[in-house]
mmCIF file of C-alpha atoms and ligand atoms in Angstrom:
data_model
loop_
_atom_site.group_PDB
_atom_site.id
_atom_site.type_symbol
_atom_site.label_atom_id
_atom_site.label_comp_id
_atom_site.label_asym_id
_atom_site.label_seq_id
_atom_site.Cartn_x
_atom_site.Cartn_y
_atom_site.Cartn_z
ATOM 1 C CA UNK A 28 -47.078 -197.676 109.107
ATOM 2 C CA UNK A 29 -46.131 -201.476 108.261
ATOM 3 C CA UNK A 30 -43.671 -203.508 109.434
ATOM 4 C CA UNK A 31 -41.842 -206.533 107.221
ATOM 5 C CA UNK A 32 -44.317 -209.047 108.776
ATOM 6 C CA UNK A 33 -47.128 -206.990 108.282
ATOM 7 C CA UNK A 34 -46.676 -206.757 104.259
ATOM 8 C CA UNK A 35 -46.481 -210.054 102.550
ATOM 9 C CA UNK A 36 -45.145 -209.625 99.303
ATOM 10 C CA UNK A 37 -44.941 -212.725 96.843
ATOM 11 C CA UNK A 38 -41.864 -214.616 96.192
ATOM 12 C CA UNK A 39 -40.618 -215.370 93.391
ATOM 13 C CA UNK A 40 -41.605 -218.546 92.913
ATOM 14 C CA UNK A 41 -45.795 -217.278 93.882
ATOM 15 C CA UNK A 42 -45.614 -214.871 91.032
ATOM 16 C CA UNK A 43 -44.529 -217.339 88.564
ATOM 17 C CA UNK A 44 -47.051 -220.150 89.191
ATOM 18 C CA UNK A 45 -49.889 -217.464 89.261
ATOM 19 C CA UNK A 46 -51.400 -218.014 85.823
ATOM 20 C CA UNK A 47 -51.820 -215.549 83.450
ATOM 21 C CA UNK A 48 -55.101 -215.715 81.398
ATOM 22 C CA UNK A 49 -56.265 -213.090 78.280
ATOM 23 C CA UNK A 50 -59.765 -213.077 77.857
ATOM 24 C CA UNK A 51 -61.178 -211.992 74.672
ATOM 25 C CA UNK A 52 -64.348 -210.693 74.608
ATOM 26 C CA UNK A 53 -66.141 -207.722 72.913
ATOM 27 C CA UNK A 54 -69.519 -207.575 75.590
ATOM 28 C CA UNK A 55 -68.544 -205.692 78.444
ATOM 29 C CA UNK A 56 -70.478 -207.460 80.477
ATOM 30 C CA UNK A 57 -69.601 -210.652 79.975
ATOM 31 C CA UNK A 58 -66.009 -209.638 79.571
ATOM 32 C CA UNK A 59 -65.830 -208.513 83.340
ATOM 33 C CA UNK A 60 -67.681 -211.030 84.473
ATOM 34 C CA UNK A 61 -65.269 -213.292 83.664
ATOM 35 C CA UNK A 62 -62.296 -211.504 84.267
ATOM 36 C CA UNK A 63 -63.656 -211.134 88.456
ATOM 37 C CA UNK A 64 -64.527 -214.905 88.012
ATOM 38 C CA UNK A 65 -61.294 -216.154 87.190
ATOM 39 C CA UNK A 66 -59.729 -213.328 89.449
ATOM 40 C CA UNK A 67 -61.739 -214.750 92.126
ATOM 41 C CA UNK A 68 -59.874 -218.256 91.568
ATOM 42 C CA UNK A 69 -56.711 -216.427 92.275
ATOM 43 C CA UNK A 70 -55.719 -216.502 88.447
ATOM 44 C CA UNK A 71 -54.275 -213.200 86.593
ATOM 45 C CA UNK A 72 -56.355 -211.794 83.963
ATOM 46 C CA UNK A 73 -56.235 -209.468 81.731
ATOM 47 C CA UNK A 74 -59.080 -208.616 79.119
ATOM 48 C CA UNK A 75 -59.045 -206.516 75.718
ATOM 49 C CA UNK A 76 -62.472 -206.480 73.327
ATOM 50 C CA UNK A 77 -61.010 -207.688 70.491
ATOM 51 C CA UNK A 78 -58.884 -209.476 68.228
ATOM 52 C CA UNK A 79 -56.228 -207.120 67.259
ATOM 53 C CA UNK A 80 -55.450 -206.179 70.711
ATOM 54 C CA UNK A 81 -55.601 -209.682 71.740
ATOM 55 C CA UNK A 82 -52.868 -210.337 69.027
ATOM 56 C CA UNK A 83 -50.671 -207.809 69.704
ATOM 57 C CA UNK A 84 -50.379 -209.119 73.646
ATOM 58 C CA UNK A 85 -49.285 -212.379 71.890
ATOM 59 C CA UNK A 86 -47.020 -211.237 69.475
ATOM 60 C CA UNK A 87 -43.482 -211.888 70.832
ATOM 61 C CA UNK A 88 -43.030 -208.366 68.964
ATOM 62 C CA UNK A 89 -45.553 -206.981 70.183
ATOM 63 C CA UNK A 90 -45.602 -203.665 72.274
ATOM 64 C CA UNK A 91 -47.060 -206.198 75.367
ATOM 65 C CA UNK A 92 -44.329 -208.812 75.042
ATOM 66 C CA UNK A 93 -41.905 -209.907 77.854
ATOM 67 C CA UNK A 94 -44.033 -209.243 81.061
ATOM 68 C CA UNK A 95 -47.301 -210.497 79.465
ATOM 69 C CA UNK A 96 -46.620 -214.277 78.545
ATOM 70 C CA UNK A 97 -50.148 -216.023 78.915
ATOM 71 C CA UNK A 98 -50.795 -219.337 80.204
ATOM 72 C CA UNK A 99 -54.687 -219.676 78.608
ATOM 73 C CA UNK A 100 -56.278 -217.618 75.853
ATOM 74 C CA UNK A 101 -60.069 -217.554 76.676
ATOM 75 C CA UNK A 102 -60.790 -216.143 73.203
ATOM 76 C CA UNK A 103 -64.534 -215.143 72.102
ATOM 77 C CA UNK A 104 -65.464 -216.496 68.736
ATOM 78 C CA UNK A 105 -67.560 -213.521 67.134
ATOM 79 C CA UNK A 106 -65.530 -210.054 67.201
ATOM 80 C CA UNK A 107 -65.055 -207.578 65.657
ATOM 81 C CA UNK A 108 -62.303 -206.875 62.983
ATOM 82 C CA UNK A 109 -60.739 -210.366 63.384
ATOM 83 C CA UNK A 110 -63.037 -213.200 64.671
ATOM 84 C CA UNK A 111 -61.710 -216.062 67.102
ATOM 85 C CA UNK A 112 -61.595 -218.523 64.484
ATOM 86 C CA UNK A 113 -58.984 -216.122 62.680
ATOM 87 C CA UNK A 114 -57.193 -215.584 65.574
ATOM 88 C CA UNK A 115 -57.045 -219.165 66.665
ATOM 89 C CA UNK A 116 -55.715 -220.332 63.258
ATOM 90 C CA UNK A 117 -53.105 -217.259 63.357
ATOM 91 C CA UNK A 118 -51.584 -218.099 66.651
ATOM 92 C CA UNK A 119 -51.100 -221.867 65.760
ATOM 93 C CA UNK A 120 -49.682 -221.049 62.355
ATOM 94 C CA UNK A 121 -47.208 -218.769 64.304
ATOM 95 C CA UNK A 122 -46.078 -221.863 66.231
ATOM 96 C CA UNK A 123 -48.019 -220.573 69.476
ATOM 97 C CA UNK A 124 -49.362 -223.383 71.438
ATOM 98 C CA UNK A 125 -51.316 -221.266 74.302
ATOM 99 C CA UNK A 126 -54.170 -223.414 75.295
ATOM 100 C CA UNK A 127 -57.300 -221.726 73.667
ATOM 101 C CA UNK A 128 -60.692 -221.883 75.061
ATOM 102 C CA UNK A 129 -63.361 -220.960 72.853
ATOM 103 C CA UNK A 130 -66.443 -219.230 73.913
ATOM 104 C CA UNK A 131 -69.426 -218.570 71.229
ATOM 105 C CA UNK A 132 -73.005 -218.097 71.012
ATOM 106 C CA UNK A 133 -73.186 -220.680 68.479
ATOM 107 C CA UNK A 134 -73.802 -224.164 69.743
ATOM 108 C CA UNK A 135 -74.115 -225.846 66.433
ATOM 109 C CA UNK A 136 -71.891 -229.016 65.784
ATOM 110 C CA UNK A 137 -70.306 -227.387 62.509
ATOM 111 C CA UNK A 138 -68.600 -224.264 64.899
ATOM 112 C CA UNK A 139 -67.815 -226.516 67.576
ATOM 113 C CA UNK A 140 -65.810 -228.755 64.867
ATOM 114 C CA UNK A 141 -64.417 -225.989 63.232
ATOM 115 C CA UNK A 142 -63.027 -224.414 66.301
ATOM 116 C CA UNK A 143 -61.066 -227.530 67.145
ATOM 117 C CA UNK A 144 -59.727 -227.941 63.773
ATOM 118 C CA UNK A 145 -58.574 -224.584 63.815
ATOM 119 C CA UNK A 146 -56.658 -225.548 67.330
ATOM 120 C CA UNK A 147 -58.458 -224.097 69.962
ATOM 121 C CA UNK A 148 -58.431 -226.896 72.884
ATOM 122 C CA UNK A 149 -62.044 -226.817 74.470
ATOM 123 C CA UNK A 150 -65.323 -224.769 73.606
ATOM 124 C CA UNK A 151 -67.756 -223.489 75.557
ATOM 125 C CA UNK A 152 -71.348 -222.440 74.279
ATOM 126 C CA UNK A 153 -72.978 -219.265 75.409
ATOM 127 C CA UNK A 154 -74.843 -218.964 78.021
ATOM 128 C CA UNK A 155 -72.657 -220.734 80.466
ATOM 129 C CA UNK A 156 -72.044 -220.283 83.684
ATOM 130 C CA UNK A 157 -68.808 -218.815 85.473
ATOM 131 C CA UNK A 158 -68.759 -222.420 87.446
ATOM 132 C CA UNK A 159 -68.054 -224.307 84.251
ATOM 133 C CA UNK A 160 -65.718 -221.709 82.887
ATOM 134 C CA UNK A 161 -63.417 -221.866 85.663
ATOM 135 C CA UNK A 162 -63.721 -225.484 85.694
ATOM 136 C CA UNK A 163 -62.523 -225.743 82.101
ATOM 137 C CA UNK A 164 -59.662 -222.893 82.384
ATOM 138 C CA UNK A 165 -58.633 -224.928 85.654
ATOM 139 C CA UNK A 166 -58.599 -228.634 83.386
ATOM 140 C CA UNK A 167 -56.614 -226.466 80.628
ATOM 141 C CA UNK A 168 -54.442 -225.559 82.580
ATOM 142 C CA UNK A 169 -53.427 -228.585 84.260
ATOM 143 C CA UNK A 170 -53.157 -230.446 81.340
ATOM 144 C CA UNK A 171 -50.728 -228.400 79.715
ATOM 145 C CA UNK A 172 -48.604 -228.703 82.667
ATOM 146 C CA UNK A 173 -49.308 -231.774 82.452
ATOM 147 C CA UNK A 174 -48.017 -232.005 78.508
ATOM 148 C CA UNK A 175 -45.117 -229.716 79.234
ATOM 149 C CA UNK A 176 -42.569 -232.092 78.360
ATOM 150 C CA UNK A 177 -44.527 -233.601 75.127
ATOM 151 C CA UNK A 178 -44.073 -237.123 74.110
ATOM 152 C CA UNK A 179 -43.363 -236.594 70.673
ATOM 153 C CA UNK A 180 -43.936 -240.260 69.382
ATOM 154 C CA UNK A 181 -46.980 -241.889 68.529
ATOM 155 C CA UNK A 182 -47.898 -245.183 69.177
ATOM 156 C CA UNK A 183 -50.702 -247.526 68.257
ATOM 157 C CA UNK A 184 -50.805 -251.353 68.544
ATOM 158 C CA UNK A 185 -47.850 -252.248 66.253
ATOM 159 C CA UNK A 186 -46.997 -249.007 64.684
ATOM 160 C CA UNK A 187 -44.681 -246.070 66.195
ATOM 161 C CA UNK A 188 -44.413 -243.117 64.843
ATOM 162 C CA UNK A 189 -41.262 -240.646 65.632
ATOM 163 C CA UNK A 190 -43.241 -237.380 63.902
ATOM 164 C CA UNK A 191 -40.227 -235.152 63.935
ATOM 165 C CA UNK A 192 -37.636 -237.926 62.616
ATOM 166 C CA UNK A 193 -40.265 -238.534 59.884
ATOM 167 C CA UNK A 194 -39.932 -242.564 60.743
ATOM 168 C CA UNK A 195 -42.388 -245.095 61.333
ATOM 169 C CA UNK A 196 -42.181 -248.646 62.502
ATOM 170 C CA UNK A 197 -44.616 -251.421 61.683
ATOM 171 C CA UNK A 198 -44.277 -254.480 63.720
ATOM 172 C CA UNK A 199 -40.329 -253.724 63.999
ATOM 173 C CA UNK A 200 -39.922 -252.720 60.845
ATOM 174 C CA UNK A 201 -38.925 -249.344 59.236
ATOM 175 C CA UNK A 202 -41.213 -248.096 56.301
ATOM 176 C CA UNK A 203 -41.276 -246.193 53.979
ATOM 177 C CA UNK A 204 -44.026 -243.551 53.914
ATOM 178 C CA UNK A 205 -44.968 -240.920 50.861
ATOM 179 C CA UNK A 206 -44.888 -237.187 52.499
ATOM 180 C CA UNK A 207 -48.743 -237.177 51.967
ATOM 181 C CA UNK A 208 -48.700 -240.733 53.497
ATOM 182 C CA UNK A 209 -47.450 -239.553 56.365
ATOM 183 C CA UNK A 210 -49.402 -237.122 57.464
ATOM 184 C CA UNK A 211 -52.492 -239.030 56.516
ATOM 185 C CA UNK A 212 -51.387 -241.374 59.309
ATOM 186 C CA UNK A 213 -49.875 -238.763 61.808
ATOM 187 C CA UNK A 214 -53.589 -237.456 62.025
ATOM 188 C CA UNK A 215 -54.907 -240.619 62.238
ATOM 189 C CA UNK A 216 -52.595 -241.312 65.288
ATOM 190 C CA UNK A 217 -53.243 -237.853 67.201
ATOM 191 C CA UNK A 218 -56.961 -238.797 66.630
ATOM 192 C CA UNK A 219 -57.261 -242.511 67.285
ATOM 193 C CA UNK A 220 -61.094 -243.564 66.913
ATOM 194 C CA UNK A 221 -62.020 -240.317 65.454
ATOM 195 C CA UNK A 222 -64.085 -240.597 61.927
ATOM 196 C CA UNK A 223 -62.726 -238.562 59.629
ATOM 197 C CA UNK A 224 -65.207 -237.585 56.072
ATOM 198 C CA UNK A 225 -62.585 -237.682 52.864
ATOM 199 C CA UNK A 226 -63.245 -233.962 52.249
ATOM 200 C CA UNK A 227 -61.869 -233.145 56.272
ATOM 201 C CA UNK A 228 -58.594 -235.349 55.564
ATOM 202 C CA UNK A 229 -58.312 -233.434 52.306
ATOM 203 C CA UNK A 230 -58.599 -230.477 53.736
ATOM 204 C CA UNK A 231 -55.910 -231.247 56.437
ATOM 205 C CA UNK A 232 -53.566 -233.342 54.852
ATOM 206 C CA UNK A 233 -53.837 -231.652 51.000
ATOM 207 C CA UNK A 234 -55.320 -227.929 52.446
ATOM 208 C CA UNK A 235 -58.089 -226.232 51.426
ATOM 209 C CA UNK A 236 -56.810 -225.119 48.569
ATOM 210 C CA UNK A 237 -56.582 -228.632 47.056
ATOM 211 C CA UNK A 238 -58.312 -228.798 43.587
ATOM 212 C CA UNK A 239 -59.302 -232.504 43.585
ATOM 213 C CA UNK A 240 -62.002 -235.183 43.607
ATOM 214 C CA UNK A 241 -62.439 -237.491 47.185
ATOM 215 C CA UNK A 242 -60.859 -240.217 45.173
ATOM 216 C CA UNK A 243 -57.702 -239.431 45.720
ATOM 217 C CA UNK A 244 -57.818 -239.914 49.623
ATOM 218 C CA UNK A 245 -59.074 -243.308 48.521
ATOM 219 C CA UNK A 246 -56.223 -244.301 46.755
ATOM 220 C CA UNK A 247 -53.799 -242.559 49.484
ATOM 221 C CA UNK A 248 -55.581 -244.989 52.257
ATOM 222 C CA UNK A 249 -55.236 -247.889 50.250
ATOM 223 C CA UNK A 250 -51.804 -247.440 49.498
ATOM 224 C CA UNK A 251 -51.220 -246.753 53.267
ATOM 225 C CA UNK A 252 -53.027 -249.996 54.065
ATOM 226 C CA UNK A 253 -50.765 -251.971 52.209
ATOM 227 C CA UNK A 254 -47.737 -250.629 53.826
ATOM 228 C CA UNK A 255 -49.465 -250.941 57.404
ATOM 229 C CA UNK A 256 -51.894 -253.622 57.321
ATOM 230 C CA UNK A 257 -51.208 -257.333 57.847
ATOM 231 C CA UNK A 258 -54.177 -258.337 55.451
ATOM 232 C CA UNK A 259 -54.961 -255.047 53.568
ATOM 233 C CA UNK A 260 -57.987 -256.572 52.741
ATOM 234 C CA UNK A 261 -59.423 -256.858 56.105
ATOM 235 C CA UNK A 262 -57.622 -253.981 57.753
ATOM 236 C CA UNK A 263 -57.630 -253.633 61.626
ATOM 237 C CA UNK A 264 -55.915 -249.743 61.425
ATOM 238 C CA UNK A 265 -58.055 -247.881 59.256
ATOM 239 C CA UNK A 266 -61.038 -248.534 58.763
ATOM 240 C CA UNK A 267 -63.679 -247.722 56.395
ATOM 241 C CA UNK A 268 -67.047 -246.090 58.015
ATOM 242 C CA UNK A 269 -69.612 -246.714 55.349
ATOM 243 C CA UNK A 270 -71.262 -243.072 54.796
ATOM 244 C CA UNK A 271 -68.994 -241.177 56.519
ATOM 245 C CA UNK A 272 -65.435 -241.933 55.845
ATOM 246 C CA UNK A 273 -62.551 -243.625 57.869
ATOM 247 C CA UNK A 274 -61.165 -244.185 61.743
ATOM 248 C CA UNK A 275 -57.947 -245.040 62.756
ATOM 249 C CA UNK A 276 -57.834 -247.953 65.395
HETATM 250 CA CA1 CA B 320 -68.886 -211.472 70.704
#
């Protein structure tokens, strides 16, 4: 028989920092692995094989909503019937900003790119070990605590950007950016330093579908120099990367 002091039940406030994580993985092994590693952290997890189960305990509709919000999505990349990469573009095109942590077999440069582009927030190659998987779930984590309360403007050096009032200051002054403009130098700014080939900034500023030659990011950055640069001839902002492209800053 227990008493009151003998049973310790949560409080409120316990249950709701206790972080919910859905792992996504199709090997069994693997799967549970993880799932007693992260357990063993004192985390919540909860695992399904693959990616139509995984989507359906995301789906505000879904059957799973309400009780099962997640705070991490530790999502497998090869599945079966919809891969990670699927999923991971899904979810972010639904507005759903869980932190995703990829995990894949493939350790190639291309999938590790791709994954990030797609919005998934860190990557892991297989084999790994449990160690660095909780370390990275535990970094994920924190930072979106951390980013809870976003900072929705950009800044660099003299230019601010205010992305959802679609403004942007230059030295002081307001100007006047083309739509495509825009979000040529909103990625720039949420990637400072980061070389960018045309055919990526086609892809994410004009999408994939985009029936076009390279030239036109060309003449988009050169326009955008001569509304941002002091001396668009020598510009400080973006700048060209012979053989590969351009970096911002
Ligand atoms: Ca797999």
């Amino acid at each position: 028989m227990y008493t009151s002091e003998a049973v310790q039940y949560p409080s409120k406030t316990d249950i709701r920092t206790t972080n919910r994580i859905l792992v996504v993985e199709d090997e069994e092994l693997i799967r549970e692995t993880i799932v007693l590693a992260l357990e063993e952290e004192g985390y919540i997890a909860v695992a399904v094989a693959d990616g139509r189960a995984a989507l359906e305990y995301l789906s505000n509709s879904g059957p799973n909503s309400g009780e099962t919000t997640f705070d991490l999505l530790v999502l497998d990349l090869m599945l079966p019937q919809i891969n990670g990469l699927d999923i991971c573009r899904l979810l972010r095109y639904q507005g759903n900003t869980i932190p995703i942590l990829i995990l894949s077999a493939k350790g190639s440069e291309t999938d590790r790119v791709l994954g990030l582009e797609v919005g998934a927030d860190d990557y892991l190659t297989k084999p790994f070990s449990m160690r660095e998987l909780v370390a990275r779930c535990r970094a994920l984590l924190r930072r979106q605590r951390l980013t809870a309360t976003p900072d929705p403007i950009l800044e660099h050096k003299d230019i601010t950007m205010y992305p959802q009032e679609c403004r942007v200051l230059v030295r002081g002054e307001e100007v006047n950016l083309s739509p495509k403009e825009f979000r040529l130098l909103e990625l720039f700014m949420s990637y400072t330093r980061r070389v960018w080939s045309r055919e990526q900034l086609l892809d994410q500023v004009w999408g994939p579908d985009f029936v076009g030659d390279s030239k036109t990011v060309d003449v988009h950055i050169r326009w955008l120099r001569e509304k941002l640069e002091q001396d668009p001839s020598r510009p400080e902002y973006i700048v060209t990367i012979r053989g590969f492209g351009y970096r911002f800053g």
